C-alpha cells in the first residue's frame, strides 16, 4: 500500500503558490451621480435612466453561455440612495411571481439581484433582490436576522409587460456596507434568475468568486450618519399547558453599531422554544448529520464566521441552550473581516468562537479561527487555518485544524487540494489526514483516524436544440485508510442530471463503496416536475442497495401546491426499509391574511410519534409583533399548550 506524506504534499502545494497568473481585465461601469432621482413607478421612461450606467447581456453562471433572452439594467446614485432598474425580454406567461411582500425569500421567483461589495473585500456582498411584483429580498453582508428594525428595507416597484417584465428600486446607502466618504471604485454584479430556465445568469461571469466582480468606477460615496442607537427587542410569552399550569418567560435581544464597521448583538434568555427547527431526512449515513440552524442569534454575522467546511471546529447546533450570549462581527479595514461569539450557560458551560479573514489581494486569502468549550473537567480548544490561492481558473488551498481536549488530548486535521472550474467543467483533488484524537466538541467532525485522498470531476452542458435543455455528468471518489494501515473507506460515485425542455428533471447516482469490512452499493433516482415553479411541483425519489449485507430500500415524495395566491401547502414523505421499517411525514401549511399577518402550522410523523402545531403571527413589519402558538413546534409528540408571545421593539 502506498502511504501519503501530507507534509511533503504540503511543500509541493506551497511551491505552486508562486505560479499565479493575472486574470482577465475586470469589466467596468462608470458611477453616474444623478441630479434628478428616477421615479419609482415600474415604467422605464426615455431619458429617466442614464445611458452611461447601463449594462446588458447576461451569461449562465455555470456554463458561461449567453442568455437566449435579453436582459439589461441601469445603475445610478445620489447622496441618499443607490438606484437600480432592470428589464427582461422574456415570455411573460412563464414568469413565476408569487411573492408580493418585502424582505421575503424569493427562491423560485423570476428575480433580478444587485450585489454590491462596496469595500472591495472579495469575500461577501450586500444583495438586493426584486421580482416582477415588486417583492424584495435582502441579504446583507455577514448575515442578519429577519426583524425589519434590524435588517432594514428598500423600495421597489415591478411591472409585467407584453414583452417580459421590468423593475425599479431605490436602496438607501445606509444598507450598503461601504468605505469612508469620498470617491472610490466599488465592485458589484447583477444576477438574473429565470424560472423558465431554472438557471441564474450573471452580467459578468464570476465563477462563484466575489473577487471576480466588475468595477463600479468613480463613485462618490456620501457621508451617512451612523446609527449609534441601541435597538432592543424584549419579548414575553405566557400560556397554559394541558394541566392548567401557567407557562411564562421573557427575555431580550439587543443590537448596536460600534465604530464604523462593527456590529454587536446580545441576547438574554433567548426564546428557542417557539422557533421551528429544520428536520433531517431519513437518508442512510454512517456518520453524524446536522440540520441547518434557524435561530436568529446565530444567523447574525454567520457569513463572517469561517470555521472549516466538511469538518468544522464550530457548529452553532452544539449550543442547545444558554442564559446570555454576545455576538460581534464586522470589518477591520477593507480587506479584513472578523467575528466573535460567546455564550454562557451559568453553572454548566461557557463557549467562545472567533474568526478572522484577510484578503491580501485578488488571489490570496487567509482565514484563522478558534473555538473553546468550557465544562468542568471537559475543556476543549480548537483552531482552524485555511489559505486559498487562486491561479487563473485554478484554486489551490491548504487547511490545518487542531484540537486540545482534557479527555482525548491533542489531535489534528490537514487537507490540501487543487480545484478548477471553467466553461462548464469543474474538478478537484484533495489530500486529507485526520488523527484519531481530533475532537472539536463544539464543532462537527464526523470522521477521524484516516488519511488518503478524494477527487471529483463534472461537466455541465446546454445543447442548443433537442429535447434536453441541460445535462450534467459527474464522477467522484475517495480512498482512505486508518493510521495503522488498515483499509477504512473506498468509494466511487457516478451521477447524471438531465433537465428537459418540457420542464421535467431526472437524475440518478450510482455508488459503490467499501466501508471497513462491508461492501456496499446504492442506486438512487430522482425526478421533478415542473422544474420552473417552486410553489407548485412534485418530486419523487427512489433508492435501493445494500449496507453491511442488509438490503436497503427508500421511497420519497414531495409535493408543493398553492391552491390560491396566498396559501401554500407542502407535504414530504419518506419510507425506508433497512433492518426494520421507518416512516417520516412532514406536512406544512401557510395562509397569508395580509402582508404582515399569517396562519400556519406543521405536522410531523416519525414512526409512532406524531406532533403538530398551529400558529397566528403578525410580523415582518416595523413595530410590535404578536404570535399565538397552539402546541410545541419542536416536540416529538403533540403537547397541549397555548402560548401568546409578544415582541416590543424599542430604541435608545
XYZ file of C-alpha atoms in Angstrom, residues 5-19 391 396-398 416-418 431:
23
model
C 3.087 12.106 3.335
C 0.899 15.177 3.767
C 3.822 17.257 4.929
C 5.648 16.577 1.655
C 2.468 17.226 -0.340
C 2.032 20.470 1.581
C 5.512 21.609 0.495
C 4.656 20.837 -3.125
C 1.415 22.730 -2.682
C 3.184 25.798 -1.291
C 5.609 25.713 -4.196
C 2.639 26.149 -6.545
C 1.562 29.391 -4.878
C 4.075 31.453 -6.796
C 2.677 30.352 -10.150
C -4.271 30.859 -10.168
C -5.144 25.795 -4.509
C -5.779 25.549 -0.796
C -4.259 24.340 2.445
C -4.593 20.313 0.785
C -6.055 20.411 -2.677
C -6.434 21.855 -6.139
C -5.311 15.024 0.265
